Amino acid sequence: MIELKKISILDNNMKECIALQVLPEQNNFVASNAISLAEAYDTNKANEENGEGSVAVPYAIYESGNMVGFIMYGYFPPEDEEDAYSKDEHVYYVWRLFIDKNHQRKGIGREVVRQVMEEIKSKPYGEANYCYVSYEPTNIGSKTTFASYGFEEDGRVIGGEVVARYKL
């Protein structure tokens, strides 16, 4: 059984999350979980201080009680930058998906995407029409996982990553 749990120092699962690793050839596909958790903290802190409307939601992924990965999604207001995912509306974005090297190819990623998308479809942080994801063009695992849920590449490449979206 796959479960998602909030990451918390109080639950003592932050260090365990940071220790997870992907295969060496996947290191350029995803940031470390330490970087991801720092980005989540900064995003949520800025929202608290400035009310900018961005939210980061990090989860540890558990299979049968053992931590096997990390996923984080976000909710973001419209952006003016040319490489913005959406210039006209709020969007959800699956920011990170990280399955430990010892637990890949078991369908965990696909199930986690399903669970997170069910949460996102409830629009817990506000209205949005789309959820986006981006991945390295050579990351066939991510492409396949997100396509199996219904994400479609929209023809853009932002920061060297292929952009795919899902209509909520």
PDB file of C-alpha atoms in Angstrom:
ATOM      1  CA  MET A   1       0.000   0.000   0.000  1.00  0.00           C
ATOM      2  CA  ILE A   2       1.319   3.435  -0.984  1.00  0.00           C
ATOM      3  CA  GLU A   3       0.803   6.315   1.457  1.00  0.00           C
ATOM      4  CA  LEU A   4       1.744   9.972   1.353  1.00  0.00           C
ATOM      5  CA  LYS A   5       2.756  11.684   4.593  1.00  0.00           C
ATOM      6  CA  LYS A   6       3.728  15.275   5.247  1.00  0.00           C
ATOM      7  CA  ILE A   7       7.414  15.757   5.916  1.00  0.00           C
ATOM      8  CA  SER A   8       8.139  17.102   9.362  1.00  0.00           C
ATOM      9  CA  ILE A   9      11.009  17.379  11.801  1.00  0.00           C
ATOM     10  CA  LEU A  10       8.502  16.396  14.484  1.00  0.00           C
ATOM     11  CA  ASP A  11       7.717  13.154  12.660  1.00  0.00           C
ATOM     12  CA  ASN A  12      11.461  12.570  12.321  1.00  0.00           C
ATOM     13  CA  ASN A  13      11.148  11.798   8.616  1.00  0.00           C
ATOM     14  CA  MET A  14      13.081  14.731   7.143  1.00  0.00           C
ATOM     15  CA  LYS A  15      16.545  13.170   7.494  1.00  0.00           C
ATOM     16  CA  GLU A  16      15.296   9.893   6.080  1.00  0.00           C
ATOM     17  CA  CYS A  17      13.851  11.751   3.080  1.00  0.00           C
ATOM     18  CA  ILE A  18      17.130  13.594   2.469  1.00  0.00           C
ATOM     19  CA  ALA A  19      19.025  10.281   2.509  1.00  0.00           C
ATOM     20  CA  LEU A  20      17.029   8.790  -0.392  1.00  0.00           C
ATOM     21  CA  GLN A  21      18.968   8.414  -3.652  1.00  0.00           C
ATOM     22  CA  VAL A  22      18.247   7.853  -7.307  1.00  0.00           C
ATOM     23  CA  LEU A  23      20.478   5.857  -9.632  1.00  0.00           C
ATOM     24  CA  PRO A  24      23.706   7.720 -10.556  1.00  0.00           C
ATOM     25  CA  GLU A  25      22.565   8.152 -14.166  1.00  0.00           C
ATOM     26  CA  GLN A  26      19.394   9.874 -12.886  1.00  0.00           C
ATOM     27  CA  ASN A  27      21.149  12.557 -10.814  1.00  0.00           C
ATOM     28  CA  ASN A  28      20.655  15.184 -13.522  1.00  0.00           C
ATOM     29  CA  PHE A  29      16.900  14.440 -13.719  1.00  0.00           C
ATOM     30  CA  VAL A  30      15.880  15.684 -10.261  1.00  0.00           C
ATOM     31  CA  ALA A  31      17.212  17.936  -7.519  1.00  0.00           C
ATOM     32  CA  SER A  32      18.201  16.416  -4.208  1.00  0.00           C
ATOM     33  CA  ASN A  33      15.463  16.151  -1.631  1.00  0.00           C
ATOM     34  CA  ALA A  34      17.409  18.563   0.605  1.00  0.00           C
ATOM     35  CA  ILE A  35      17.199  21.222  -2.133  1.00  0.00           C
ATOM     36  CA  SER A  36      13.518  20.438  -2.699  1.00  0.00           C
ATOM     37  CA  LEU A  37      12.684  20.796   0.996  1.00  0.00           C
ATOM     38  CA  ALA A  38      14.573  24.094   1.130  1.00  0.00           C
ATOM     39  CA  GLU A  39      12.594  25.331  -1.892  1.00  0.00           C
ATOM     40  CA  ALA A  40       9.344  24.287  -0.208  1.00  0.00           C
ATOM     41  CA  TYR A  41      10.316  26.140   2.951  1.00  0.00           C
ATOM     42  CA  ASP A  42      11.276  29.302   1.027  1.00  0.00           C
ATOM     43  CA  THR A  43       8.098  29.212  -1.068  1.00  0.00           C
ATOM     44  CA  ASN A  44       5.819  28.788   1.931  1.00  0.00           C
ATOM     45  CA  LYS A  45       7.725  31.367   4.009  1.00  0.00           C
ATOM     46  CA  ALA A  46       7.447  33.957   1.217  1.00  0.00           C
ATOM     47  CA  ASN A  47       3.726  33.254   0.988  1.00  0.00           C
ATOM     48  CA  GLU A  48       3.329  33.806   4.741  1.00  0.00           C
ATOM     49  CA  GLU A  49       5.326  37.024   4.677  1.00  0.00           C
ATOM     50  CA  ASN A  50       4.166  38.543   1.393  1.00  0.00           C
ATOM     51  CA  GLY A  51       0.879  36.801   0.671  1.00  0.00           C
ATOM     52  CA  GLU A  52       2.127  36.048  -2.843  1.00  0.00           C
ATOM     53  CA  GLY A  53      -0.159  33.045  -3.205  1.00  0.00           C
ATOM     54  CA  SER A  54       2.446  30.362  -3.913  1.00  0.00           C
ATOM     55  CA  VAL A  55       2.256  27.150  -1.910  1.00  0.00           C
ATOM     56  CA  ALA A  56       4.581  24.126  -1.856  1.00  0.00           C
ATOM     57  CA  VAL A  57       3.273  20.768  -0.650  1.00  0.00           C
ATOM     58  CA  PRO A  58       6.007  18.168   0.037  1.00  0.00           C
ATOM     59  CA  TYR A  59       5.191  14.552   0.889  1.00  0.00           C
ATOM     60  CA  ALA A  60       7.230  11.505   1.786  1.00  0.00           C
ATOM     61  CA  ILE A  61       6.134   8.390  -0.070  1.00  0.00           C
ATOM     62  CA  TYR A  62       5.737   5.215   1.957  1.00  0.00           C
ATOM     63  CA  GLU A  63       5.246   1.656   0.781  1.00  0.00           C
ATOM     64  CA  SER A  64       4.188  -0.799   3.490  1.00  0.00           C
ATOM     65  CA  GLY A  65       5.472   1.594   6.162  1.00  0.00           C
ATOM     66  CA  ASN A  66       8.905   2.190   4.568  1.00  0.00           C
ATOM     67  CA  MET A  67       9.875   5.528   3.007  1.00  0.00           C
ATOM     68  CA  VAL A  68      10.578   4.957  -0.677  1.00  0.00           C
ATOM     69  CA  GLY A  69      10.359   8.406  -2.226  1.00  0.00           C
ATOM     70  CA  PHE A  70       9.366  12.044  -2.244  1.00  0.00           C
ATOM     71  CA  ILE A  71       6.861  14.126  -4.182  1.00  0.00           C
ATOM     72  CA  MET A  72       6.126  17.825  -4.071  1.00  0.00           C
ATOM     73  CA  TYR A  73       3.543  19.876  -5.847  1.00  0.00           C
ATOM     74  CA  GLY A  74       2.844  23.569  -5.818  1.00  0.00           C
ATOM     75  CA  TYR A  75       0.146  26.123  -6.473  1.00  0.00           C
ATOM     76  CA  PHE A  76       1.301  29.289  -8.195  1.00  0.00           C
ATOM     77  CA  PRO A  77      -0.231  32.621  -9.236  1.00  0.00           C
ATOM     78  CA  PRO A  78       0.062  33.965 -12.797  1.00  0.00           C
ATOM     79  CA  GLU A  79       3.581  34.998 -13.767  1.00  0.00           C
ATOM     80  CA  ASP A  80       4.781  37.641 -16.181  1.00  0.00           C
ATOM     81  CA  GLU A  81       8.019  35.926 -17.184  1.00  0.00           C
ATOM     82  CA  GLU A  82       8.254  34.723 -20.756  1.00  0.00           C
ATOM     83  CA  ASP A  83       8.976  31.170 -19.610  1.00  0.00           C
ATOM     84  CA  ALA A  84       6.063  31.050 -17.144  1.00  0.00           C
ATOM     85  CA  TYR A  85       3.861  27.981 -17.100  1.00  0.00           C
ATOM     86  CA  SER A  86       0.830  30.253 -17.140  1.00  0.00           C
ATOM     87  CA  LYS A  87       0.639  33.981 -17.612  1.00  0.00           C
ATOM     88  CA  ASP A  88      -3.098  34.364 -17.156  1.00  0.00           C
ATOM     89  CA  GLU A  89      -4.179  32.107 -14.300  1.00  0.00           C
ATOM     90  CA  HIS A  90      -3.173  30.193 -11.201  1.00  0.00           C
ATOM     91  CA  VAL A  91      -1.754  26.741 -11.869  1.00  0.00           C
ATOM     92  CA  TYR A  92      -0.801  23.596 -10.014  1.00  0.00           C
ATOM     93  CA  TYR A  93       2.583  22.102 -10.779  1.00  0.00           C
ATOM     94  CA  VAL A  94       4.015  18.687  -9.900  1.00  0.00           C
ATOM     95  CA  TRP A  95       7.362  20.075  -8.873  1.00  0.00           C
ATOM     96  CA  ARG A  96       9.278  16.933  -7.919  1.00  0.00           C
ATOM     97  CA  LEU A  97       8.892  13.174  -8.070  1.00  0.00           C
ATOM     98  CA  PHE A  98      11.728  11.167  -6.574  1.00  0.00           C
ATOM     99  CA  ILE A  99      11.607   7.378  -6.148  1.00  0.00           C
ATOM    100  CA  ASP A 100      14.574   5.838  -4.331  1.00  0.00           C
ATOM    101  CA  LYS A 101      16.846   3.719  -6.517  1.00  0.00           C
ATOM    102  CA  ASN A 102      15.919   0.557  -4.601  1.00  0.00           C
ATOM    103  CA  HIS A 103      12.181   0.992  -5.218  1.00  0.00           C
ATOM    104  CA  GLN A 104      11.919   1.985  -8.868  1.00  0.00           C
ATOM    105  CA  ARG A 105      10.033   0.043 -11.548  1.00  0.00           C
ATOM    106  CA  LYS A 106       7.356  -1.184  -9.134  1.00  0.00           C
ATOM    107  CA  GLY A 107       4.558   1.170 -10.231  1.00  0.00           C
ATOM    108  CA  ILE A 108       5.055   3.403  -7.190  1.00  0.00           C
ATOM    109  CA  GLY A 109       5.506   6.579  -9.242  1.00  0.00           C
ATOM    110  CA  ARG A 110       2.323   5.981 -11.202  1.00  0.00           C
ATOM    111  CA  GLU A 111       0.308   5.362  -8.020  1.00  0.00           C
ATOM    112  CA  VAL A 112       1.780   8.438  -6.332  1.00  0.00           C
ATOM    113  CA  VAL A 113       0.921  10.616  -9.331  1.00  0.00           C
ATOM    114  CA  ARG A 114      -2.634   9.252  -9.187  1.00  0.00           C
ATOM    115  CA  GLN A 115      -2.950  10.093  -5.486  1.00  0.00           C
ATOM    116  CA  VAL A 116      -1.460  13.572  -5.843  1.00  0.00           C
ATOM    117  CA  MET A 117      -3.614  14.342  -8.857  1.00  0.00           C
ATOM    118  CA  GLU A 118      -6.739  13.318  -6.952  1.00  0.00           C
ATOM    119  CA  GLU A 119      -5.728  15.850  -4.293  1.00  0.00           C
ATOM    120  CA  ILE A 120      -4.941  18.522  -6.877  1.00  0.00           C
ATOM    121  CA  LYS A 121      -8.267  17.966  -8.668  1.00  0.00           C
ATOM    122  CA  SER A 122      -9.993  18.963  -5.417  1.00  0.00           C
ATOM    123  CA  LYS A 123      -8.202  22.339  -5.820  1.00  0.00           C
ATOM    124  CA  PRO A 124      -7.124  22.522  -2.168  1.00  0.00           C
ATOM    125  CA  TYR A 125      -5.306  25.861  -2.534  1.00  0.00           C
ATOM    126  CA  GLY A 126      -7.527  27.561  -5.070  1.00  0.00           C
ATOM    127  CA  GLU A 127      -8.936  27.451  -8.560  1.00  0.00           C
ATOM    128  CA  ALA A 128      -6.843  26.465 -11.561  1.00  0.00           C
ATOM    129  CA  ASN A 129      -7.546  24.987 -14.973  1.00  0.00           C
ATOM    130  CA  TYR A 130      -4.277  23.118 -15.425  1.00  0.00           C
ATOM    131  CA  CYS A 131      -1.620  21.146 -13.633  1.00  0.00           C
ATOM    132  CA  TYR A 132       1.835  21.206 -15.218  1.00  0.00           C
ATOM    133  CA  VAL A 133       4.933  19.063 -14.958  1.00  0.00           C
ATOM    134  CA  SER A 134       8.295  19.342 -16.666  1.00  0.00           C
ATOM    135  CA  TYR A 135      11.082  16.831 -17.141  1.00  0.00           C
ATOM    136  CA  GLU A 136      14.354  16.348 -18.945  1.00  0.00           C
ATOM    137  CA  PRO A 137      13.769  15.206 -22.553  1.00  0.00           C
ATOM    138  CA  THR A 138      15.774  12.022 -21.887  1.00  0.00           C
ATOM    139  CA  ASN A 139      13.812  11.123 -18.738  1.00  0.00           C
ATOM    140  CA  ILE A 140      11.626   8.455 -20.303  1.00  0.00           C
ATOM    141  CA  GLY A 141      10.445   7.219 -16.887  1.00  0.00           C
ATOM    142  CA  SER A 142       8.875  10.576 -16.003  1.00  0.00           C
ATOM    143  CA  LYS A 143       7.455  11.052 -19.490  1.00  0.00           C
ATOM    144  CA  THR A 144       5.828   7.607 -19.392  1.00  0.00           C
ATOM    145  CA  THR A 145       4.535   7.989 -15.829  1.00  0.00           C
ATOM    146  CA  PHE A 146       2.868  11.351 -16.416  1.00  0.00           C
ATOM    147  CA  ALA A 147       1.560  10.418 -19.880  1.00  0.00           C
ATOM    148  CA  SER A 148      -0.090   7.337 -18.368  1.00  0.00           C
ATOM    149  CA  TYR A 149      -2.113   9.664 -16.152  1.00  0.00           C
ATOM    150  CA  GLY A 150      -3.147  11.902 -19.057  1.00  0.00           C
ATOM    151  CA  PHE A 151      -0.508  14.650 -19.114  1.00  0.00           C
ATOM    152  CA  GLU A 152       0.174  15.850 -22.653  1.00  0.00           C
ATOM    153  CA  GLU A 153       3.294  17.653 -23.823  1.00  0.00           C
ATOM    154  CA  ASP A 154       2.332  21.165 -24.917  1.00  0.00           C
ATOM    155  CA  GLY A 155       5.263  21.812 -27.273  1.00  0.00           C
ATOM    156  CA  ARG A 156       7.232  24.076 -24.927  1.00  0.00           C
ATOM    157  CA  VAL A 157      10.663  23.551 -23.448  1.00  0.00           C
ATOM    158  CA  ILE A 158      11.377  25.683 -20.373  1.00  0.00           C
ATOM    159  CA  GLY A 159      14.794  25.640 -18.740  1.00  0.00           C
ATOM    160  CA  GLY A 160      15.748  22.691 -20.942  1.00  0.00           C
ATOM    161  CA  GLU A 161      12.766  20.636 -19.735  1.00  0.00           C
ATOM    162  CA  VAL A 162       9.780  19.433 -21.737  1.00  0.00           C
ATOM    163  CA  VAL A 163       6.470  20.836 -20.433  1.00  0.00           C
ATOM    164  CA  ALA A 164       3.353  18.695 -20.142  1.00  0.00           C
ATOM    165  CA  ARG A 165      -0.038  19.682 -18.806  1.00  0.00           C
ATOM    166  CA  TYR A 166      -3.199  18.084 -17.502  1.00  0.00           C
ATOM    167  CA  LYS A 167      -6.617  19.747 -17.796  1.00  0.00           C
ATOM    168  CA  LEU A 168      -8.224  19.807 -14.347  1.00  0.00           C
TER     169      LEU A 168
END
